[in-house]
PDB file of C-alpha atoms in Angstrom:
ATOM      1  CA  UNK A   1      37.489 -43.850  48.855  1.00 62.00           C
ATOM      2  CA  UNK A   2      34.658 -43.968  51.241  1.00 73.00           C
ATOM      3  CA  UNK A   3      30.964 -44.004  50.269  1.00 78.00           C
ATOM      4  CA  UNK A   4      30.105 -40.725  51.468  1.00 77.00           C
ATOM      5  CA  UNK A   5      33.121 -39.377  49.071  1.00 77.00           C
ATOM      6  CA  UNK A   6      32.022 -41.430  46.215  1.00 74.00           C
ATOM      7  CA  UNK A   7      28.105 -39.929  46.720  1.00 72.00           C
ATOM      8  CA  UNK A   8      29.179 -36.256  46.703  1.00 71.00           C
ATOM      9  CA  UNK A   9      31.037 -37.015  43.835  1.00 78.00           C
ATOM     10  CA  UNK A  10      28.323 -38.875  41.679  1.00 76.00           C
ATOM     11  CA  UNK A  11      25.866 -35.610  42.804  1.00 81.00           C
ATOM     12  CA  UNK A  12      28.517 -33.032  41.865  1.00 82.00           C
ATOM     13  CA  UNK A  13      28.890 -34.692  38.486  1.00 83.00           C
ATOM     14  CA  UNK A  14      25.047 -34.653  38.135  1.00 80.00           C
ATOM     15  CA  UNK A  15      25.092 -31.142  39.080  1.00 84.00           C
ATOM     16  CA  UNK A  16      27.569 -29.603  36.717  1.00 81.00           C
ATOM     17  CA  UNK A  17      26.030 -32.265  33.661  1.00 82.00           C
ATOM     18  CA  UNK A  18      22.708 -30.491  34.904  1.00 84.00           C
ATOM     19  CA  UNK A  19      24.164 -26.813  34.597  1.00 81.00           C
ATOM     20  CA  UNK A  20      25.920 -27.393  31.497  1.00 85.00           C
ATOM     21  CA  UNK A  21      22.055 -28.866  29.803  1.00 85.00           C
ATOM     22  CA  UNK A  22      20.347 -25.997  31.232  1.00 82.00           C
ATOM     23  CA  UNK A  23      23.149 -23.796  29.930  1.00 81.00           C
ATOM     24  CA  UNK A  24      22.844 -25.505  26.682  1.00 81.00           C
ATOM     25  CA  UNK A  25      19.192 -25.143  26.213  1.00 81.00           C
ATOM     26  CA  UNK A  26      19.561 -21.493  27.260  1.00 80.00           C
ATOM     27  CA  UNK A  27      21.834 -20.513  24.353  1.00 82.00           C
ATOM     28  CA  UNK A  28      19.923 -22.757  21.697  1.00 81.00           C
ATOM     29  CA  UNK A  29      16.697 -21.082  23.143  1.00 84.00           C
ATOM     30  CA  UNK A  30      18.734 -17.319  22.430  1.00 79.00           C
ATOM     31  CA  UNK A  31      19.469 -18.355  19.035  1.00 79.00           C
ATOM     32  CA  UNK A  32      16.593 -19.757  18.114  1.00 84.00           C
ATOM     33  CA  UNK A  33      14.651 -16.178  19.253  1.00 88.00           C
ATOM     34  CA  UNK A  34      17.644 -14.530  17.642  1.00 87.00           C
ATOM     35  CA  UNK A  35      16.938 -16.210  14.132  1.00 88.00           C
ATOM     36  CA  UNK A  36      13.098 -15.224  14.522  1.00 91.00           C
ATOM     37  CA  UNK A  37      13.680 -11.783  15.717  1.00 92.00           C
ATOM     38  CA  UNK A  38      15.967 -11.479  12.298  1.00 93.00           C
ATOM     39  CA  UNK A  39      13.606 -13.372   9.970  1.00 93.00           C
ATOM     40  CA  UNK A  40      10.910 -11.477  11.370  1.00 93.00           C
ATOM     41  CA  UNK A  41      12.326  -8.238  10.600  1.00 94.00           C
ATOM     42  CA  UNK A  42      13.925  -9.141   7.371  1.00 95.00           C
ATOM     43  CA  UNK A  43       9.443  -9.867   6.264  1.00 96.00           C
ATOM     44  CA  UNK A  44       9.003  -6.438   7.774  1.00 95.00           C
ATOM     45  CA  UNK A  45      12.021  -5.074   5.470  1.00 96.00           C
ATOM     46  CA  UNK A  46      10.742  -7.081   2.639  1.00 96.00           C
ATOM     47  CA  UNK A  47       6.881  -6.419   3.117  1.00 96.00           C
ATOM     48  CA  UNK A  48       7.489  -2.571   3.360  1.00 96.00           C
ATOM     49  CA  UNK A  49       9.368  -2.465   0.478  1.00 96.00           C
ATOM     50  CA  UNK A  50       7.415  -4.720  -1.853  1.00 96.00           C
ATOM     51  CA  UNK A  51       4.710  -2.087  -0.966  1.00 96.00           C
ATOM     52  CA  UNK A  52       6.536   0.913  -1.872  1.00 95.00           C
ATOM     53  CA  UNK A  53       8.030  -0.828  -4.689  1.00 93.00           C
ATOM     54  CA  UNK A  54       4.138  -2.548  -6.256  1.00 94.00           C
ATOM     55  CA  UNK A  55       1.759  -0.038  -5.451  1.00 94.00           C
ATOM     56  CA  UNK A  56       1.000   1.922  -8.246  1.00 90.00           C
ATOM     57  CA  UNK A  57       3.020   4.768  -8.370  1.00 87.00           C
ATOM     58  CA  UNK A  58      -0.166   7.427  -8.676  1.00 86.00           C
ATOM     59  CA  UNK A  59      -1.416   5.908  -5.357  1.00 89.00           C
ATOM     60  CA  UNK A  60       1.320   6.267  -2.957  1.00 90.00           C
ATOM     61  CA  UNK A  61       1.355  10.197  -1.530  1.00 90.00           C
ATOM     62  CA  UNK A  62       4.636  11.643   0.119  1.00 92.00           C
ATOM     63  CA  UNK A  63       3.061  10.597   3.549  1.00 93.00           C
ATOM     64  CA  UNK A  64       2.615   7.157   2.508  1.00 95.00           C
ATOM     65  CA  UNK A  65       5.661   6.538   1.154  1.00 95.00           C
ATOM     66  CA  UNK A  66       7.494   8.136   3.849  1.00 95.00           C
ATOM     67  CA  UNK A  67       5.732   5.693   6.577  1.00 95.00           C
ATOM     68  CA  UNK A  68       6.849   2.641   4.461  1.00 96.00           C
ATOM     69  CA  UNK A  69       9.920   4.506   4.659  1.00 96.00           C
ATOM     70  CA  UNK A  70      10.112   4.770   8.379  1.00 95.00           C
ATOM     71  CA  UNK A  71       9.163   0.938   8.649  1.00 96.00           C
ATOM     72  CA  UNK A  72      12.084   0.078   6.286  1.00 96.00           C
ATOM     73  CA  UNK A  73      14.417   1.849   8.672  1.00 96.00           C
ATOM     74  CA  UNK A  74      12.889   0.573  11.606  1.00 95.00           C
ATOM     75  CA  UNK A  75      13.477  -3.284  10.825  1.00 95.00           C
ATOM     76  CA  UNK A  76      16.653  -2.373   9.549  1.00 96.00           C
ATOM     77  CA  UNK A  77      18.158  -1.096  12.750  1.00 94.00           C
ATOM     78  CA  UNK A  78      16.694  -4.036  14.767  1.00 93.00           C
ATOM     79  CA  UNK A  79      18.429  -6.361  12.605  1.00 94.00           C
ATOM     80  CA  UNK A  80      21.867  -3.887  13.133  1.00 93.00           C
ATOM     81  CA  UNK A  81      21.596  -4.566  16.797  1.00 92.00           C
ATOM     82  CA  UNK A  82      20.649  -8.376  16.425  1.00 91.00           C
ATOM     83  CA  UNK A  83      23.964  -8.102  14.539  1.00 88.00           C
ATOM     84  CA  UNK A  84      22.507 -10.580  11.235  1.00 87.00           C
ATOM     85  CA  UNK A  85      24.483 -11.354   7.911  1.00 89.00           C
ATOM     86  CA  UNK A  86      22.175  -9.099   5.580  1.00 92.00           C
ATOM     87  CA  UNK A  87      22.864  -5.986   4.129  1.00 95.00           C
ATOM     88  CA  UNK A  88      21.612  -4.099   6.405  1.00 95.00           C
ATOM     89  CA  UNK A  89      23.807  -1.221   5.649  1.00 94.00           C
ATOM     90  CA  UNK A  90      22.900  -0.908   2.288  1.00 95.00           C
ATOM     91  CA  UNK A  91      19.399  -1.253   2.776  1.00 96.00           C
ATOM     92  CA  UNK A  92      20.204   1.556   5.444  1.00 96.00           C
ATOM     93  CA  UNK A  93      21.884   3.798   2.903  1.00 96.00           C
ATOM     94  CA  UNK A  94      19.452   2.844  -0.076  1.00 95.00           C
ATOM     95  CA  UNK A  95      16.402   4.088   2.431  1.00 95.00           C
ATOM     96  CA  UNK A  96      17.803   7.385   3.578  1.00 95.00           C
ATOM     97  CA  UNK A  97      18.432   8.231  -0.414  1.00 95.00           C
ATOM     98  CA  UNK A  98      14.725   7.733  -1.100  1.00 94.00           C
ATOM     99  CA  UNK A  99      14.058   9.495   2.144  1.00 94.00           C
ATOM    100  CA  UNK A 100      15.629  12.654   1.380  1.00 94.00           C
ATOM    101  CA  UNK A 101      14.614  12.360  -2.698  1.00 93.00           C
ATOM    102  CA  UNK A 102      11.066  11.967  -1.256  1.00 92.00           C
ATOM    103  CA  UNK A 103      11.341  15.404   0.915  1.00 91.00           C
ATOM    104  CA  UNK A 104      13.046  17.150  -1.697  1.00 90.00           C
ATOM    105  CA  UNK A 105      10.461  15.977  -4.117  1.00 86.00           C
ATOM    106  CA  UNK A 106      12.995  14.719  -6.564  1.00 86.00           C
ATOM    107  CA  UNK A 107      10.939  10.912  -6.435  1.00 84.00           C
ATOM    108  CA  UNK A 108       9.900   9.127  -9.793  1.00 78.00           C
ATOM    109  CA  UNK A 109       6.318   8.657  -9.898  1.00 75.00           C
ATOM    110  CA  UNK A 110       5.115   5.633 -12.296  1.00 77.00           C
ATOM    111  CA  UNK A 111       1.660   5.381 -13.249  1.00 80.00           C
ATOM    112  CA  UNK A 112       0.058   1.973 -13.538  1.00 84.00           C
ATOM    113  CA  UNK A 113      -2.910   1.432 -15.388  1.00 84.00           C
ATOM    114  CA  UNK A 114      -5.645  -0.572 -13.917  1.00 87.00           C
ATOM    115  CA  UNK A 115      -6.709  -2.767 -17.161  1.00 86.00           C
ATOM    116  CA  UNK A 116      -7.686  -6.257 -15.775  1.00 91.00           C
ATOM    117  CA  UNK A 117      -9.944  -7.852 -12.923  1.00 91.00           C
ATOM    118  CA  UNK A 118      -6.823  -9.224 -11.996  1.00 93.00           C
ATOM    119  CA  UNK A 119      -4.343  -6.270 -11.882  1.00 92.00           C
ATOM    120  CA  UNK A 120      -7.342  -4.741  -9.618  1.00 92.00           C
ATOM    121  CA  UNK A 121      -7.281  -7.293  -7.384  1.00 92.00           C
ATOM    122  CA  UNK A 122      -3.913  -7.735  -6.628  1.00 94.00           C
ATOM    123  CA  UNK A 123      -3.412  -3.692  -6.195  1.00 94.00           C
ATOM    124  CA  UNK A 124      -6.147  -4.410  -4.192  1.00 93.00           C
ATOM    125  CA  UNK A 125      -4.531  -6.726  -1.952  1.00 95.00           C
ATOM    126  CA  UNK A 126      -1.029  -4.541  -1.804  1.00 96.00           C
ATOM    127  CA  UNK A 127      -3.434  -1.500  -0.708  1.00 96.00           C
ATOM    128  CA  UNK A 128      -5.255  -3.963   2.092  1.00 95.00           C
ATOM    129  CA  UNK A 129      -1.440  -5.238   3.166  1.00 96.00           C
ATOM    130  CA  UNK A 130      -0.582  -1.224   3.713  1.00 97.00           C
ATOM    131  CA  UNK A 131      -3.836  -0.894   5.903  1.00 96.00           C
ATOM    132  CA  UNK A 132      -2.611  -3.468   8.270  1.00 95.00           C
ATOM    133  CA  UNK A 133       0.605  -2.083   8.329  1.00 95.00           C
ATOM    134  CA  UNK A 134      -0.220   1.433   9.520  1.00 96.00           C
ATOM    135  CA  UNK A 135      -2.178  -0.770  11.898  1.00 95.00           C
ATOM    136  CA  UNK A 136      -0.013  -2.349  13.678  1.00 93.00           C
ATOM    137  CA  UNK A 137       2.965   0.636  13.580  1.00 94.00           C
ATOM    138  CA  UNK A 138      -0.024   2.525  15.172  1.00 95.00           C
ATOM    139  CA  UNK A 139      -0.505  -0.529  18.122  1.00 94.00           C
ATOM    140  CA  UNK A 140       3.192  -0.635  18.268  1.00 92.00           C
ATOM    141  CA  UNK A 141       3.132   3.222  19.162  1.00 92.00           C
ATOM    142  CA  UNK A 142       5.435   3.845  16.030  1.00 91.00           C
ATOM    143  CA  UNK A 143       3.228   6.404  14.927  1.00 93.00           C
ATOM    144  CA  UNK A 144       0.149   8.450  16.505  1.00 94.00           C
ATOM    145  CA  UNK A 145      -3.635   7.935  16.417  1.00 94.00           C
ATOM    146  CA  UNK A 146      -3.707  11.442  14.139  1.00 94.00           C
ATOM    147  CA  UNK A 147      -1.322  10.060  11.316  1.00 94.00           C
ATOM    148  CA  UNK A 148      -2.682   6.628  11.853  1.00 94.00           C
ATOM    149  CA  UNK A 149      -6.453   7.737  11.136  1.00 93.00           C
ATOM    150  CA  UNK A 150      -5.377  10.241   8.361  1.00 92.00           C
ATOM    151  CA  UNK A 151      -3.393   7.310   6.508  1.00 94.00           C
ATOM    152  CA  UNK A 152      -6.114   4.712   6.974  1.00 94.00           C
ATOM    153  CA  UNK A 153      -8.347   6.580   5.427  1.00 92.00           C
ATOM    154  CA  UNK A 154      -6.811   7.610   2.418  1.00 93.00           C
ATOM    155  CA  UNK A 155      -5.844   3.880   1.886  1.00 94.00           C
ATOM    156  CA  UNK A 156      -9.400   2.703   2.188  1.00 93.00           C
ATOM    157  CA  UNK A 157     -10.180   5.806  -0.445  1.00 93.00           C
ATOM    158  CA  UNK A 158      -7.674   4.471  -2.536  1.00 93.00           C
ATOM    159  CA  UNK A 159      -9.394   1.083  -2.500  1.00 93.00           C
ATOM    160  CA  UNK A 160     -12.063   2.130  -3.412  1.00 93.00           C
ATOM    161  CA  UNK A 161     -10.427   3.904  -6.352  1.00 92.00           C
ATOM    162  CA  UNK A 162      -8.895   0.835  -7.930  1.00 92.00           C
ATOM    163  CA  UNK A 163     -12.248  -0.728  -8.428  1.00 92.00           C
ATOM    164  CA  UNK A 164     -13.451   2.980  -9.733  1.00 93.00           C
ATOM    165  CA  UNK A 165     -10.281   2.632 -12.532  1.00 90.00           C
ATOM    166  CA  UNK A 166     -11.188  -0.717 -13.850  1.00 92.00           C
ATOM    167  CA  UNK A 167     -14.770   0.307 -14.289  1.00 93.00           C
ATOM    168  CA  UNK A 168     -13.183   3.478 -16.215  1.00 92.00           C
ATOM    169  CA  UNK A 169     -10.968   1.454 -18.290  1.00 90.00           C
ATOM    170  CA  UNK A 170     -14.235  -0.738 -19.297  1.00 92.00           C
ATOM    171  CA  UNK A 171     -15.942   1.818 -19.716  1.00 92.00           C
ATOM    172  CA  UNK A 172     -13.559   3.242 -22.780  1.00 89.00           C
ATOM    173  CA  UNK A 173     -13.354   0.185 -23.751  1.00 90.00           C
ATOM    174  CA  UNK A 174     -17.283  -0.131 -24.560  1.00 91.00           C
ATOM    175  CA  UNK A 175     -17.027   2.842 -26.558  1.00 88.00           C
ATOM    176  CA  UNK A 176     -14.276   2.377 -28.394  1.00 87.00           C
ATOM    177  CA  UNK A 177     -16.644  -0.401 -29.611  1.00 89.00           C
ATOM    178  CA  UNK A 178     -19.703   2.082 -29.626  1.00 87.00           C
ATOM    179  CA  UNK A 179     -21.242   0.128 -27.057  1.00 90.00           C
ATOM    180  CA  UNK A 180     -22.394   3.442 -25.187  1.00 90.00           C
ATOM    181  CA  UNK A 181     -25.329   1.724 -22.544  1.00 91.00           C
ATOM    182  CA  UNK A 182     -22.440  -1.130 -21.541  1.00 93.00           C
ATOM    183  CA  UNK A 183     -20.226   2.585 -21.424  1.00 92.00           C
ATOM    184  CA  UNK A 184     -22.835   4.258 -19.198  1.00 94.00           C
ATOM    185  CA  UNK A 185     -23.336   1.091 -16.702  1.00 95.00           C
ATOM    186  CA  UNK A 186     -19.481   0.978 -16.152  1.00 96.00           C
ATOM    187  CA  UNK A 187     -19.311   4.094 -15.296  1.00 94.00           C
ATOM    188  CA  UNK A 188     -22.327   4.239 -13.243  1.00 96.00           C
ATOM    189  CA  UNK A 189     -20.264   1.424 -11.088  1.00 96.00           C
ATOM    190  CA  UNK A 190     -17.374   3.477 -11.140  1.00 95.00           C
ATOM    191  CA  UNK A 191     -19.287   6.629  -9.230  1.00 95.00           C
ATOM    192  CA  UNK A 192     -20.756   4.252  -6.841  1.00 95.00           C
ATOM    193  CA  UNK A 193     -17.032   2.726  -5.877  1.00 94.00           C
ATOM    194  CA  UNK A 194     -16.101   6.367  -5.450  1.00 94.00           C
ATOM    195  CA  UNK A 195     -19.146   7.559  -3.505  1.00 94.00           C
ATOM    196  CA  UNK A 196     -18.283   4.551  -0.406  1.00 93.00           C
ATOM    197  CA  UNK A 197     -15.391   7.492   0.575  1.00 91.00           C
ATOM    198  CA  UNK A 198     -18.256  10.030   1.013  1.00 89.00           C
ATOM    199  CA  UNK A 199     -15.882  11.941   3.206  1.00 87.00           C
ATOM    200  CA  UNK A 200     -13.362  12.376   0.646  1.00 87.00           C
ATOM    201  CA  UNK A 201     -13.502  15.758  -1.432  1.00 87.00           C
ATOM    202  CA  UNK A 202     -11.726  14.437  -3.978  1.00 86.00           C
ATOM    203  CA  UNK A 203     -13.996  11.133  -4.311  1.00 89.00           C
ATOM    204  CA  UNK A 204     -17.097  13.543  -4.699  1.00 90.00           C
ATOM    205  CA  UNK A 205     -15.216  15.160  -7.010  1.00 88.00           C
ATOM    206  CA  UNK A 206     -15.002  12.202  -8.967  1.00 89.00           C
ATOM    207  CA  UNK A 207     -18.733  11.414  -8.309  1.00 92.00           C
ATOM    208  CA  UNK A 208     -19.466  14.455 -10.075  1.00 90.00           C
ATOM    209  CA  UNK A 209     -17.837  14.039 -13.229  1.00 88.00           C
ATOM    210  CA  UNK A 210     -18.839  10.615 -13.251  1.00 91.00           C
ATOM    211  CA  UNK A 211     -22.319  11.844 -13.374  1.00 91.00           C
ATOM    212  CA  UNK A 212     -21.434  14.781 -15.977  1.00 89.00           C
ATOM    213  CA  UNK A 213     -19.753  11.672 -18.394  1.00 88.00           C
ATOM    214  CA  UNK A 214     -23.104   9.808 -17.986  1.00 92.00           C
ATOM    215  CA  UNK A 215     -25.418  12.672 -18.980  1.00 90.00           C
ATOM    216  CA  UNK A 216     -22.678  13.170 -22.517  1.00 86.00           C
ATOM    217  CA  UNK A 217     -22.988   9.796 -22.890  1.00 88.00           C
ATOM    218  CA  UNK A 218     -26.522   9.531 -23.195  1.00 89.00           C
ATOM    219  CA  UNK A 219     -26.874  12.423 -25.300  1.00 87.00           C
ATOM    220  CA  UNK A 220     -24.295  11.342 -27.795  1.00 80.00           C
ATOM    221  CA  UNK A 221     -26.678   8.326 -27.463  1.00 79.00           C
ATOM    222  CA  UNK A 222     -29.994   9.619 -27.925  1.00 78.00           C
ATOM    223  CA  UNK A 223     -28.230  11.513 -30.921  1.00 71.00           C
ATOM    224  CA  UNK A 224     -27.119   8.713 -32.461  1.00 67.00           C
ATOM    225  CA  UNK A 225     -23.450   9.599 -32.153  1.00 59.00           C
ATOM    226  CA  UNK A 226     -21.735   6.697 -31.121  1.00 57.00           C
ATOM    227  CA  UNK A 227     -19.637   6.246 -33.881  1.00 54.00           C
ATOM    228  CA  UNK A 228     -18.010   9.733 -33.422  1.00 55.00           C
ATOM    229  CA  UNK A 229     -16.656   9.412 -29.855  1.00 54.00           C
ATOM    230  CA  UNK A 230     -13.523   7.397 -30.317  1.00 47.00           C
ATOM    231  CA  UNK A 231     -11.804  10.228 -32.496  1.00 41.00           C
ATOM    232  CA  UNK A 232     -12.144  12.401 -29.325  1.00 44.00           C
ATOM    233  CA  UNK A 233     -11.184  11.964 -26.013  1.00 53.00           C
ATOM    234  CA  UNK A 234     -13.185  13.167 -23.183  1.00 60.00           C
ATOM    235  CA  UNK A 235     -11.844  15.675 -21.287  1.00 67.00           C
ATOM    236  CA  UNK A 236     -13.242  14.326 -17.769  1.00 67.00           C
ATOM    237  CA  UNK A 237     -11.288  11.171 -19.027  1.00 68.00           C
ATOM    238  CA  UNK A 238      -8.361  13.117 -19.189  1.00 68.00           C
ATOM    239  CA  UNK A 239      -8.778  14.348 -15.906  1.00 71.00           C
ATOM    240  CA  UNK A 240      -9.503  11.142 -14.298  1.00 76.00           C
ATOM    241  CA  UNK A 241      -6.030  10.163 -15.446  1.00 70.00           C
ATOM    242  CA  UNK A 242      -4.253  12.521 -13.314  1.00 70.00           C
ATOM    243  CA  UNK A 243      -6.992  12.260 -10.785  1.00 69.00           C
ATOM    244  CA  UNK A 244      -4.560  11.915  -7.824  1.00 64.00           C
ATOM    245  CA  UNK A 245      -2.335  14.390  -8.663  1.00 56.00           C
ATOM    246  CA  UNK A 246      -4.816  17.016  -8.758  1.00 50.00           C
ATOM    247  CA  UNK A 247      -2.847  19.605  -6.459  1.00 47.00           C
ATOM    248  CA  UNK A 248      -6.054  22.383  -5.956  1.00 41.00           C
ATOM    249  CA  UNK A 249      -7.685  19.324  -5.308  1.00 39.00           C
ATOM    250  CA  UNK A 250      -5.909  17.737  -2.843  1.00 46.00           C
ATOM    251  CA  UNK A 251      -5.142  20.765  -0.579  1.00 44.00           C
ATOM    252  CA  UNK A 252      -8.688  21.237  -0.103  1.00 41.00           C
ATOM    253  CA  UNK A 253      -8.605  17.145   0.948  1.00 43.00           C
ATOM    254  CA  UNK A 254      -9.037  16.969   4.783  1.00 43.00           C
ATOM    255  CA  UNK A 255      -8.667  13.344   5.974  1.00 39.00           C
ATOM    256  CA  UNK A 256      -8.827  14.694   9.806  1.00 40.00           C
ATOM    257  CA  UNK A 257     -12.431  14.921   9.422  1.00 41.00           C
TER     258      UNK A 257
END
């Protein structure tokens, strides 16, 4: 074998050891971005539905829960075409259910009470988690600037609300142990949460009888009925429990503003 054999050889050899490296690197480069593309939408998957699941039930609308909804579908037919090992199908199936419960109005709602600093706080941070959300599906072009800005302003409302029901919950509290002036200060905090969504009828609606529970309050206080309050419930208290699902309410609600 001559030398010039032997040399074509030796670079053939290096050329095929070459292609199959680069071929190599290729496929562990495809699954590599295969496995992120699937973990990242298994967190989508997972963060949508923690929301739905978390948030207090009295907070999430129809709309809301529908475009948690929509992102749950979304990463689960991304991870149908990357082809992954979850159950895709049956978090495909379980979806649609709540989809169509959801339209038909047939959806369990769950109240949650908002009795600690630290309840508040994380509902809080569930509601801020949503607000990103709708950001990004509305930078994604999942969903337009009109349902984007509705939605993002309802959540910040809603915020603003969990603060307002801790400072309610106090505020009952106080007078179940007649301390009326601790009472009145909670619930002074509680109208100025509310009043930051200014554009929100149903937040000056709360303002209102905020401001109408103050003035009993200090009347029951300058008459020297503390004692007798905790027999009776107020009946703006009452209300304020089923704030959100104040229908007349919320038809007259125009978040497009």
């Amino acid at each position: 074998m001559d030398t010039t054999t032997i040399v074509l050889l030796l670079a053939a050899i290096v050329t095929v050891s070459i292609v199959i490296i680069v071929l190599s690197q290729m496929r562990e480069r495809a699954r590599i971005e295969r496995a992120r593309r699937i973990t990242a939408q298994e967190d989508a998957y997972n963060r949508a539905f923690r929301l739905l699941s978390e948030i207090p039930g009295q907070y999430l609308t129809a709309d809301l829960k529908l475009l948690l909804i929509k992102r749950m579908e979304e990463a689960c037919n991304e991870l149908a075409g990357l082809k992954s090992n979850l159950p895709v199908k049956q978090w495909q199936e379980s979806a649609a259910d709540l989809k169509n419960q959801i339209m038909e109005r047939r959806d369990s709602t769950t109240p949650v009470k908002i009795d600690s600093p630290e309840k508040s706080n994380y509902v809080k941070e569930l509601l801020q988690n949503l607000f990103k959300m709708i950001e990004g599906m509305h930078k994604s072009g999942r969903i337009d600037a009109g349902t984007a800005k509705k939605n993002l302003k309802y959540v910040l409302f809603l915020v603003h609300k969990t603060h307002a029901d801790l400072h309610v919950f106090q505020a009952r509290d106080h007078i179940r142990q007649h301390q009326i002036r601790k009472a009145i200060h909670a619930y002074h905090l509680a109208s100025t949460e509310m009043g930051k969504s200014r554009d929100n009828p149903l937040a000056m609606k709360a303002v209102k009888s905020f401001r109408t529970r103050i003035k009993e309050l200090e009347a029951m206080s300058a008459e020297g009925k503390e004692g007798q309050y905790p027999e009776s419930q107020s009946k703006l208290d009452r209300e304020w429990d089923t704030f959100l699902h104040d229908d007349e309410w919320k038809k007259k609600a125009d978040y497009d503003d």
